[in-house]
CSV table of C-alpha atoms and ligand atoms in Angstrom, one decimal:
chain,number,residue,atom,x,y,z
A,17,MET,CA,16.8,-54.2,10.6
A,18,TYR,CA,20.5,-54.0,11.2
A,19,TYR,CA,22.3,-57.3,11.6
A,20,PRO,CA,25.6,-56.9,13.5
A,21,PHE,CA,27.7,-59.7,11.9
A,22,SER,CA,26.1,-59.7,8.4
A,23,TRP,CA,29.4,-59.0,6.8
A,24,LEU,CA,30.9,-62.2,8.4
A,25,ARG,CA,28.0,-64.3,7.3
A,26,SER,CA,28.2,-62.9,3.8
A,27,LEU,CA,32.0,-63.8,3.8
A,28,VAL,CA,31.3,-67.3,5.0
A,29,LYS,CA,28.6,-67.8,2.3
A,30,LEU,CA,31.0,-66.5,-0.4
A,31,ALA,CA,33.7,-68.9,0.8
A,32,LEU,CA,31.3,-71.8,0.8
A,33,TYR,CA,30.0,-70.9,-2.7
A,34,LEU,CA,33.5,-70.7,-4.1
A,35,GLY,CA,34.5,-73.8,-2.1
A,36,VAL,CA,31.8,-75.9,-3.9
A,37,PHE,CA,33.2,-74.7,-7.3
A,38,ALA,CA,36.7,-75.4,-6.1
A,39,ILE,CA,35.8,-79.0,-5.1
A,40,VAL,CA,34.0,-79.6,-8.4
A,41,GLY,CA,37.0,-78.2,-10.3
A,42,TRP,CA,39.4,-80.3,-8.3
A,43,TYR,CA,37.3,-83.4,-9.0
A,44,LEU,CA,37.2,-82.5,-12.7
A,45,ASP,CA,40.9,-81.7,-12.6
A,46,ASP,CA,40.4,-78.0,-13.7
A,47,LEU,CA,40.3,-76.0,-10.5
A,48,LEU,CA,40.9,-72.5,-12.1
A,49,VAL,CA,38.2,-72.8,-14.7
A,50,ALA,CA,35.7,-73.9,-12.2
A,51,VAL,CA,36.5,-71.0,-9.8
A,52,ILE,CA,36.4,-68.5,-12.7
A,53,ALA,CA,33.0,-69.9,-13.8
A,54,GLY,CA,31.7,-69.6,-10.2
A,55,THR,CA,32.9,-66.0,-9.9
A,56,ILE,CA,31.3,-65.1,-13.3
A,57,GLY,CA,28.0,-66.7,-12.1
A,58,LEU,CA,28.2,-64.7,-8.9
A,59,LEU,CA,28.9,-61.4,-10.8
A,60,MET,CA,26.0,-62.0,-13.1
A,61,SER,CA,23.7,-62.8,-10.2
A,62,ASN,CA,24.7,-59.5,-8.5
A,63,TYR,CA,24.2,-57.5,-11.7
A,64,TRP,CA,20.8,-59.1,-12.0
A,65,GLN,CA,20.0,-58.0,-8.4
A,66,LEU,CA,21.3,-54.5,-9.2
A,67,TYR,CA,19.0,-54.4,-12.2
A,68,LYS,CA,16.0,-55.4,-10.0
A,69,LEU,CA,16.9,-52.8,-7.4
A,70,ASN,CA,17.1,-50.1,-10.1
A,71,ARG,CA,13.7,-51.2,-11.5
A,72,TRP,CA,12.1,-51.2,-8.0
A,73,LEU,CA,13.5,-47.8,-7.1
A,74,TRP,CA,12.6,-45.9,-10.3
A,75,HIS,CA,9.9,-47.8,-12.1
A,76,SER,CA,7.9,-49.8,-9.7
A,77,ARG,CA,4.8,-48.3,-8.0
A,78,LYS,CA,5.1,-50.8,-5.2
A,79,MET,CA,6.3,-49.5,-1.9
A,80,SER,CA,7.3,-53.0,-0.5
A,81,PRO,CA,10.5,-54.5,-1.9
A,82,PRO,CA,10.6,-57.7,-4.0
A,83,THR,CA,11.6,-60.9,-2.1
A,84,VAL,CA,15.2,-61.5,-2.3
A,85,THR,CA,17.7,-63.4,-0.2
A,86,GLY,CA,21.2,-63.0,1.0
A,87,VAL,CA,23.1,-59.7,1.3
A,88,TRP,CA,20.6,-58.0,-1.0
A,89,GLU,CA,17.8,-58.7,1.5
A,90,HIS,CA,19.5,-56.3,4.0
A,91,ILE,CA,20.0,-53.7,1.3
A,92,TYR,CA,16.3,-53.8,0.3
A,93,GLU,CA,15.2,-53.8,3.9
A,94,GLY,CA,17.4,-50.7,4.6
A,95,ILE,CA,16.1,-48.8,1.6
A,96,TYR,CA,12.5,-49.8,2.5
A,97,TYR,CA,13.0,-48.6,6.1
A,98,LEU,CA,14.4,-45.2,5.0
A,99,GLN,CA,11.6,-44.7,2.5
A,100,ARG,CA,9.0,-45.5,5.1
A,101,ARG,CA,10.6,-43.1,7.6
A,102,ASN,CA,10.7,-40.3,4.9
A,103,ARG,CA,7.1,-40.9,4.0
A,104,ASN,CA,6.1,-40.6,7.7
A,105,LYS,CA,8.1,-37.4,8.0
A,106,ARG,CA,6.5,-36.0,4.8
A,107,LYS,CA,3.1,-36.8,6.2
A,108,GLU,CA,3.8,-35.1,9.5
A,109,LEU,CA,5.1,-32.0,7.7
A,110,GLY,CA,2.1,-32.0,5.4
A,111,GLU,CA,-0.2,-32.1,8.4
A,112,LEU,CA,1.7,-29.2,10.0
A,113,VAL,CA,1.5,-27.0,6.9
A,114,LYS,CA,-2.2,-27.9,6.6
A,115,ARG,CA,-2.8,-26.9,10.2
A,116,PHE,CA,-0.8,-23.7,9.8
A,117,ARG,CA,-2.8,-22.8,6.6
A,118,GLU,CA,-6.1,-23.6,8.3
A,119,GLY,CA,-5.0,-21.3,11.2
A,120,SER,CA,-4.1,-18.5,9.0
A,121,GLU,CA,-7.3,-18.8,6.9
A,122,ALA,CA,-9.1,-18.3,10.2
A,123,LEU,CA,-7.3,-14.9,10.7
A,124,PRO,CA,-9.6,-11.9,10.5
A,125,ASP,CA,-7.0,-10.1,8.4
A,126,ALA,CA,-5.5,-10.5,5.0
A,127,ALA,CA,-2.0,-12.2,5.3
A,128,VAL,CA,0.7,-12.5,2.6
A,129,VAL,CA,4.1,-14.1,3.0
A,130,VAL,CA,6.8,-12.6,0.9
A,131,ASP,CA,10.4,-13.8,0.3
A,132,ALA,CA,13.7,-11.8,0.3
A,133,LYS,CA,13.1,-10.8,-3.4
A,134,ALA,CA,9.6,-9.4,-2.6
A,135,CYS,CA,7.9,-12.4,-4.3
A,136,ILE,CA,4.7,-13.8,-2.9
A,137,ILE,CA,5.2,-17.3,-1.3
A,138,TRP,CA,1.7,-17.7,0.1
A,139,CYS,CA,-1.4,-15.7,0.9
A,140,ASN,CA,-4.7,-16.4,2.7
A,141,ARG,CA,-8.3,-16.3,1.4
A,142,LEU,CA,-8.9,-12.7,2.8
A,143,ALA,CA,-5.8,-11.5,0.9
A,144,ARG,CA,-7.4,-12.9,-2.3
A,145,LEU,CA,-10.7,-11.2,-1.5
A,146,ASP,CA,-9.6,-7.9,-0.1
A,147,LEU,CA,-6.2,-7.3,-1.9
A,148,GLY,CA,-7.3,-8.8,-5.2
A,149,LEU,CA,-4.5,-11.4,-5.2
A,150,LYS,CA,-5.1,-14.5,-7.3
A,151,TRP,CA,-3.9,-17.9,-6.0
A,152,PRO,CA,-1.9,-19.8,-7.3
A,153,THR,CA,-1.5,-17.5,-10.3
A,154,ASP,CA,0.2,-14.7,-8.3
A,155,ALA,CA,2.6,-17.1,-6.4
A,156,GLY,CA,6.1,-16.0,-7.2
A,157,ARG,CA,5.1,-12.5,-8.4
A,158,ARG,CA,6.4,-9.4,-6.8
A,159,VAL,CA,4.0,-8.0,-4.2
A,160,ASP,CA,4.8,-4.4,-5.2
A,161,ASN,CA,3.7,-5.1,-8.7
A,162,LEU,CA,0.3,-6.3,-7.5
A,163,ILE,CA,-0.5,-3.8,-4.7
A,164,ARG,CA,0.2,-0.6,-6.7
A,165,HIS,CA,-0.8,2.2,-4.3
A,166,PRO,CA,2.1,4.8,-4.2
A,167,ALA,CA,2.0,5.0,-0.4
A,168,PHE,CA,2.3,1.2,-0.1
A,169,ILE,CA,5.2,1.1,-2.6
A,170,GLU,CA,7.0,3.8,-0.7
A,171,TYR,CA,6.4,2.1,2.6
A,172,PHE,CA,7.5,-1.3,1.2
A,173,HIS,CA,10.7,0.1,-0.3
A,174,THR,CA,11.7,2.3,2.6
A,175,GLY,CA,12.0,-0.8,4.8
A,176,ASP,CA,11.0,1.1,8.0
A,177,PHE,CA,8.2,-1.1,9.3
A,178,ASP,CA,8.0,0.3,12.8
A,179,TYR,CA,4.6,1.9,12.1
A,180,PRO,CA,1.7,0.7,10.0
A,181,ILE,CA,0.3,2.8,7.1
A,182,GLU,CA,-3.3,3.4,6.1
A,183,VAL,CA,-4.1,3.0,2.4
A,184,PRO,CA,-7.4,2.6,0.4
A,185,SER,CA,-8.2,-0.9,-0.6
A,186,PRO,CA,-6.9,-1.9,-4.1
A,187,THR,CA,-10.3,-3.6,-4.9
A,188,ASN,CA,-12.7,-1.1,-3.3
A,189,PRO,CA,-11.7,2.6,-2.9
A,190,ASN,CA,-14.4,3.1,-0.2
A,191,LYS,CA,-12.5,0.8,2.1
A,192,THR,CA,-9.4,1.7,4.1
A,193,PHE,CA,-6.8,-0.8,5.1
A,194,GLU,CA,-4.0,-0.7,7.6
A,195,TYR,CA,-0.9,-2.4,6.2
A,196,ARG,CA,1.6,-3.7,8.7
A,197,ILE,CA,4.8,-5.6,7.6
A,198,MET,CA,6.7,-7.8,10.0
A,199,PRO,CA,10.1,-9.2,9.0
A,200,TYR,CA,10.8,-12.8,10.2
A,201,GLY,CA,13.2,-15.7,9.5
A,202,ASP,CA,15.7,-15.4,6.6
A,203,GLU,CA,14.6,-12.1,5.2
A,204,HIS,CA,11.0,-13.1,4.9
A,205,LEU,CA,8.2,-10.7,5.4
A,206,LEU,CA,4.7,-11.1,6.7
A,207,LEU,CA,2.2,-8.5,5.4
A,208,ILE,CA,-1.0,-8.1,7.3
A,209,ALA,CA,-3.7,-5.9,5.9
A,210,ARG,CA,-6.6,-5.0,8.3
A,211,ASP,CA,-9.9,-3.4,7.3
A,212,ILE,CA,-10.1,-0.2,9.4
A,213,THR,CA,-12.8,1.5,7.3
A,214,ARG,CA,-15.2,1.8,10.2
A,215,VAL,CA,-12.5,3.2,12.6
A,216,SER,CA,-11.3,5.8,10.0
A,217,GLN,CA,-14.9,6.8,9.2
A,218,LEU,CA,-15.5,7.3,12.9
A,219,GLU,CA,-12.3,9.3,13.2
A,220,GLU,CA,-13.3,11.5,10.2
A,221,MET,CA,-16.8,12.0,11.7
A,222,ARG,CA,-15.2,13.0,15.0
A,223,LYS,CA,-13.0,15.5,13.3
A,224,ASP,CA,-15.8,16.9,11.2
A,225,PHE,CA,-18.1,17.1,14.2
A,226,VAL,CA,-15.5,19.1,16.3
A,227,ALA,CA,-14.7,21.4,13.4
A,228,ASN,CA,-18.4,22.0,12.6
A,229,VAL,CA,-19.5,22.6,16.2
A,230,SER,CA,-16.6,25.0,16.8
A,231,HIS,CA,-17.4,26.9,13.6
A,232,GLU,CA,-21.1,27.1,14.5
A,233,LEU,CA,-20.4,28.3,18.0
A,234,ARG,CA,-18.2,31.1,16.8
A,235,THR,CA,-20.9,33.5,15.5
A,236,PRO,CA,-23.2,33.3,18.6
A,237,LEU,CA,-20.2,33.9,20.9
A,238,THR,CA,-19.1,36.9,18.9
A,239,VAL,CA,-22.6,38.4,19.2
A,240,ILE,CA,-22.7,37.7,23.0
A,241,SER,CA,-19.3,39.2,23.6
A,242,GLY,CA,-20.3,42.3,21.6
A,243,TYR,CA,-23.4,42.9,23.6
A,244,LEU,CA,-21.6,42.2,26.9
A,245,GLU,CA,-19.0,44.8,26.0
A,246,ILE,CA,-21.8,47.4,25.4
A,247,MET,CA,-23.7,46.5,28.5
A,248,ASP,CA,-20.5,46.5,30.6
A,249,MET,CA,-19.8,50.0,29.6
A,250,SER,CA,-23.3,51.2,30.3
A,251,ASN,CA,-23.3,49.7,33.8
A,252,GLU,CA,-20.5,51.7,35.4
A,253,ASP,CA,-22.8,53.1,38.2
A,254,ASN,CA,-23.9,49.6,39.4
A,255,PRO,CA,-20.8,47.8,40.8
A,256,PHE,CA,-22.4,44.4,41.2
A,257,MET,CA,-23.7,44.3,37.6
A,258,GLY,CA,-20.3,45.7,36.5
A,259,LYS,CA,-18.5,42.8,38.1
A,260,ALA,CA,-21.0,40.3,36.7
A,261,PHE,CA,-20.5,41.6,33.2
A,262,LYS,CA,-16.8,41.6,33.6
A,263,GLU,CA,-16.9,38.0,34.6
A,264,MET,CA,-19.3,37.1,31.8
A,265,SER,CA,-17.0,38.9,29.3
A,266,ALA,CA,-13.9,37.0,30.7
A,267,GLN,CA,-15.7,33.6,30.4
A,268,THR,CA,-16.9,34.5,26.9
A,269,LEU,CA,-13.4,35.3,25.9
A,270,ARG,CA,-12.2,32.0,27.3
A,271,MET,CA,-14.8,30.2,25.2
A,272,GLN,CA,-13.7,32.1,22.2
A,273,ASN,CA,-10.1,31.2,22.8
A,274,LEU,CA,-11.1,27.5,23.3
A,275,ILE,CA,-13.1,27.5,20.0
A,276,GLU,CA,-10.2,29.2,18.1
A,277,ASP,CA,-7.8,26.5,19.4
A,278,LEU,CA,-10.3,23.7,18.5
A,279,LEU,CA,-10.5,25.2,15.0
A,280,VAL,CA,-6.7,25.5,14.7
A,281,LEU,CA,-6.4,21.9,15.9
A,282,SER,CA,-9.0,20.7,13.3
A,283,ARG,CA,-7.3,22.6,10.6
A,284,ILE,CA,-3.9,21.1,11.4
A,285,GLU,CA,-5.4,17.6,11.7
A,286,ALA,CA,-7.0,17.9,8.3
A,287,SER,CA,-4.0,19.7,6.7
A,288,ALA,CA,-2.8,18.3,3.5
A,289,GLU,CA,-0.3,21.1,2.9
A,290,ARG,CA,3.1,19.9,1.8
A,291,ILE,CA,5.9,21.0,4.1
A,292,TYR,CA,8.5,21.2,1.3
A,293,GLU,CA,6.6,23.8,-0.7
A,294,HIS,CA,7.2,27.0,1.3
A,295,VAL,CA,10.2,28.5,3.0
A,296,VAL,CA,9.4,30.0,6.4
A,297,ASP,CA,11.4,33.0,7.6
A,298,MET,CA,11.7,31.8,11.2
A,299,PRO,CA,14.0,34.7,12.3
A,300,ALA,CA,11.4,37.2,11.2
A,301,MET,CA,8.7,35.2,12.9
A,302,PHE,CA,10.7,35.3,16.2
A,303,ARG,CA,11.2,39.0,15.9
A,304,GLN,CA,7.4,39.4,15.8
A,305,MET,CA,7.0,36.9,18.6
A,306,SER,CA,9.4,38.7,20.9
A,307,LEU,CA,7.2,41.8,20.6
A,308,GLU,CA,4.1,39.8,21.5
A,309,ALA,CA,6.0,38.1,24.3
A,310,LYS,CA,7.0,41.5,25.7
A,311,ALA,CA,3.3,42.7,25.6
A,312,LEU,CA,2.3,39.5,27.5
A,313,ASN,CA,5.1,39.8,29.9
A,314,LYS,CA,4.0,43.3,31.2
A,315,ASP,CA,2.8,42.1,34.6
A,316,LYS,CA,5.2,39.1,34.9
A,317,HIS,CA,8.5,41.0,34.6
A,318,HIS,CA,10.4,37.9,33.3
A,319,GLN,CA,13.7,38.3,31.5
A,320,ILE,CA,13.1,36.9,28.1
A,321,HIS,CA,16.0,36.3,25.8
A,322,PHE,CA,15.8,35.1,22.2
A,323,HIS,CA,18.9,33.4,20.8
A,324,VAL,CA,18.1,33.2,17.2
A,325,ASP,CA,20.3,32.3,14.2
A,326,PRO,CA,19.3,35.1,11.8
A,327,ALA,CA,20.0,33.0,8.7
A,328,LEU,CA,18.2,29.9,9.7
A,329,ARG,CA,15.1,29.5,7.5
A,330,VAL,CA,13.3,26.2,7.1
A,331,TYR,CA,10.7,24.5,4.8
A,332,GLY,CA,7.3,24.1,6.5
A,333,VAL,CA,3.9,25.5,7.0
A,334,GLU,CA,4.2,29.0,8.4
A,335,THR,CA,0.9,29.3,10.3
A,336,GLU,CA,1.5,25.9,11.9
A,337,LEU,CA,5.1,26.6,13.0
A,338,ARG,CA,4.1,30.0,14.4
A,339,SER,CA,1.3,28.4,16.3
A,340,ALA,CA,3.6,25.7,17.8
A,341,CYS,CA,6.4,28.0,18.8
A,342,SER,CA,4.2,30.8,20.2
A,343,ASN,CA,2.3,28.2,22.3
A,344,LEU,CA,5.5,27.0,23.8
A,345,VAL,CA,6.9,30.6,24.4
A,346,PHE,CA,3.6,31.9,25.9
A,347,ASN,CA,3.2,28.8,28.1
A,348,ALA,CA,6.6,29.5,29.6
A,349,ILE,CA,5.5,33.1,30.3
A,350,HIS,CA,2.2,31.9,31.8
A,351,TYR,CA,3.6,29.1,34.0
A,352,THR,CA,6.8,30.8,35.3
A,353,PRO,CA,6.3,32.8,38.5
A,354,PRO,CA,7.0,36.6,38.1
A,355,GLY,CA,10.6,37.6,37.7
A,356,GLY,CA,11.7,34.4,36.1
A,357,GLU,CA,14.1,33.8,33.2
A,358,ILE,CA,13.1,32.5,29.8
A,359,ASN,CA,15.5,31.6,27.0
A,360,VAL,CA,14.3,30.8,23.5
A,361,TYR,CA,16.8,29.1,21.2
A,362,TRP,CA,16.6,28.6,17.4
A,363,GLN,CA,20.0,27.1,16.4
A,364,THR,CA,21.6,24.4,14.3
A,365,THR,CA,22.7,21.2,16.0
A,366,GLU,CA,24.2,17.9,14.7
A,367,GLU,CA,20.7,16.4,14.2
A,368,GLY,CA,19.1,19.5,12.6
A,369,VAL,CA,17.5,22.8,13.7
A,370,ARG,CA,16.6,22.9,17.4
A,371,PHE,CA,14.0,25.1,18.8
A,372,ALA,CA,13.9,25.2,22.6
A,373,VAL,CA,12.2,27.2,25.3
A,374,VAL,CA,13.9,27.0,28.6
A,375,ASP,CA,12.3,28.5,31.7
A,376,ASN,CA,13.2,28.5,35.4
A,377,GLY,CA,9.6,28.1,36.6
A,378,GLU,CA,8.0,25.6,38.9
A,379,GLY,CA,8.6,22.7,36.7
A,380,ILE,CA,6.3,19.7,36.1
A,381,SER,CA,6.6,16.4,38.0
A,382,GLN,CA,7.6,13.3,35.9
A,383,ASN,CA,4.2,11.6,36.2
A,384,HIS,CA,2.5,14.3,34.1
A,385,LEU,CA,5.1,14.6,31.3
A,386,ALA,CA,3.8,11.7,29.2
A,387,ARG,CA,0.2,13.0,29.2
A,388,LEU,CA,0.9,16.7,28.7
A,389,THR,CA,0.2,16.7,25.0
A,390,GLU,CA,-3.2,15.0,25.4
A,391,ARG,CA,-6.2,17.3,24.7
A,392,PHE,CA,-7.4,19.2,27.7
A,393,TYR,CA,-4.8,17.7,30.0
A,394,ARG,CA,-3.6,20.1,32.6
A,395,VAL,CA,-1.3,19.7,35.6
A,396,ASP,CA,-3.2,22.2,37.7
A,397,LYS,CA,-6.7,22.7,36.3
A,398,ALA,CA,-7.5,25.8,38.5
A,399,ARG,CA,-4.3,27.5,37.5
A,400,SER,CA,-4.6,26.8,33.8
A,401,ARG,CA,-8.1,28.3,33.9
A,402,LYS,CA,-6.7,31.4,35.5
A,403,THR,CA,-4.2,31.8,32.7
A,404,GLY,CA,-7.0,31.5,30.2
A,405,GLY,CA,-5.5,28.3,28.7
A,406,SER,CA,-7.7,26.0,26.7
A,407,GLY,CA,-5.7,22.9,27.5
A,408,LEU,CA,-5.2,22.4,23.7
A,409,GLY,CA,-1.9,24.3,23.3
A,410,LEU,CA,0.5,21.3,23.6
A,411,SER,CA,-1.9,19.1,21.5
A,412,ILE,CA,-1.6,21.7,18.7
A,413,VAL,CA,2.2,21.6,19.1
A,414,LYS,CA,2.2,17.8,18.9
A,415,HIS,CA,0.2,17.8,15.7
A,416,VAL,CA,2.2,20.5,14.0
A,417,LEU,CA,5.5,18.7,14.8
A,418,SER,CA,4.1,15.4,13.6
A,419,HIS,CA,3.2,17.1,10.3
A,420,HIS,CA,6.8,18.3,10.2
A,421,ASN,CA,8.2,14.8,11.0
A,422,SER,CA,9.4,15.9,14.4
A,423,GLN,CA,8.3,15.5,18.0
A,424,LEU,CA,8.1,17.5,21.2
A,425,ASP,CA,10.7,16.8,23.8
A,426,ILE,CA,9.9,17.8,27.4
A,427,THR,CA,12.3,17.7,30.3
A,428,SER,CA,11.4,19.2,33.6
A,429,THR,CA,12.5,19.3,37.2
A,430,VAL,CA,10.1,20.4,39.9
A,431,GLY,CA,11.3,23.6,41.4
A,432,GLU,CA,14.0,24.2,38.8
A,433,GLY,CA,12.1,24.7,35.5
A,434,SER,CA,11.2,23.1,32.2
A,435,THR,CA,12.6,22.7,28.7
A,436,PHE,CA,10.2,22.3,25.8
A,437,SER,CA,12.1,21.6,22.5
A,438,PHE,CA,11.9,20.0,19.1
A,439,ILE,CA,14.4,19.3,16.3
A,440,LEU,CA,13.6,19.7,12.6
A,441,ASN,CA,15.5,17.4,10.3
A,442,HIS,CA,18.5,18.8,8.2
A,443,GLU,CA,16.3,18.1,5.1
A,444,LEU,CA,14.0,21.0,6.2
A,445,ILE,CA,16.8,23.6,6.3
A,446,ALA,CA,16.3,26.1,3.4
A,447,GLU,CA,19.5,27.4,1.7
A,448,SER,CA,19.8,31.1,2.3
B,518,LIG,P1,-3.0,25.3,28.6
B,518,LIG,O1,-3.9,25.9,27.6
B,518,LIG,O2,-3.8,24.9,29.8
B,518,LIG,O3,-1.8,26.0,28.8
B,518,LIG,P2,-1.3,23.4,27.2
B,518,LIG,O4,-1.7,22.2,26.4
B,518,LIG,O5,-0.6,24.5,26.6
B,518,LIG,O6,-2.7,23.9,27.9
B,518,LIG,O7,-0.4,22.9,28.5
B,518,LIG,C1,-0.9,21.8,29.2
B,518,LIG,C2,-0.4,21.9,30.6
B,518,LIG,O8,1.0,21.8,30.7
B,518,LIG,C3,-0.7,23.2,31.3
B,518,LIG,O9,-1.9,23.2,31.9
B,518,LIG,C4,0.4,23.4,32.3
B,518,LIG,O10,0.0,22.8,33.5
B,518,LIG,C5,1.6,22.6,31.7
B,518,LIG,N1,2.6,23.4,31.2
B,518,LIG,C6,2.8,23.8,29.9
B,518,LIG,N2,3.9,24.6,29.7
B,518,LIG,C7,4.5,24.7,30.9
B,518,LIG,C8,5.7,25.3,31.4
B,518,LIG,N3,6.4,26.0,30.6
B,518,LIG,N4,5.9,25.2,32.8
B,518,LIG,C9,5.1,24.5,33.6
B,518,LIG,N5,4.0,23.8,33.1
B,518,LIG,C10,3.7,23.9,31.9
């Protein structure tokens, strides 16, 4: 407790104490010696109190202070009060940390807290089970020395944590984990690893199923279309049957196109081909594409112009890039009313190489744009069917571009036309 006039009381006590010695000295006729003796006594008593305080602070196990009187009583009380306050604060903090740890132990994912030097500060029980971390042995060790998968190390060192990555578990290669890193506080990182084995297995099953079904349907369809062609030719005298066979042939062709597109999509999804291994002669590809566009443009009478930089070759997967670019060019031909104008660009810009198809067709309203690259999404189902489209074209483009670290950009105004474009990074430009 704080006493407001304790200094005054101490001063009075000191004066009284020295006063007694002064009276005795005066009585014995040696005032100075008596006052000096009193001062020495006071000094020694204070040293003795200091010694006791030191012993209590550093050697005693007792929390409560020894009983003393005078000015020392206030000092002991003050220290005792501060100690008690600190102890309560420590207790509260301890409780808080305990509750936080209990909460994070209840997390369904592995969690690791890492400091600015990539050293582990703390990890939960699932991190020990799933990531093979040992606690407390691994506290203070670098996380990238303990989780050694190259994909994780690259992800961790790049410092771009916008997207999670999928990596096999360090303890069980049959399990797949999704790692997500979240920076927080003073350069601390929270690493969350989620077991997504089931999801990735289902995704694999889905891909395999689509690829297998498409493959299996290919042969029977080829047989059907072959017979339909023969029967169509031999039925020229019966107009009804002739029309029926024509329609059946057209629908079979549509199914064949659909299956081909599904197979292309499956191949691209499963593609492990490295994009930096082969140089693609894009100008040559566009020369070939302009001939195909001309053939497709026979009834449409569009003006199609290719503005191609003849020296601009890039690293990539040729079949995939051909598929993406031709899909965009042929879509422009299909969805632009006859007599339209289509411009195709392949040129360098500040950000990289830009491919763009600009048409002056009907355009697409804004509410469709975000969903255009979804499988089987069409703006006008009936019209797309007439053009023979499978509804997979833009999905294929999206996957190809994602494989080439790019993305499709669509801008469109109803009644004015559309621009479908993408940019390949400077890194992909091949020296000529
Ligand atoms: P589809 O095989 O039906 O053409 P896509 O995935 O290639 O499928 O295209 C999806 C939809 O996007 C199309 O059905 C069409 O409505 C619209 N679309 C694509 N390109 C254009 C374009 N250049 N102009 C207008 N609409 C387009």
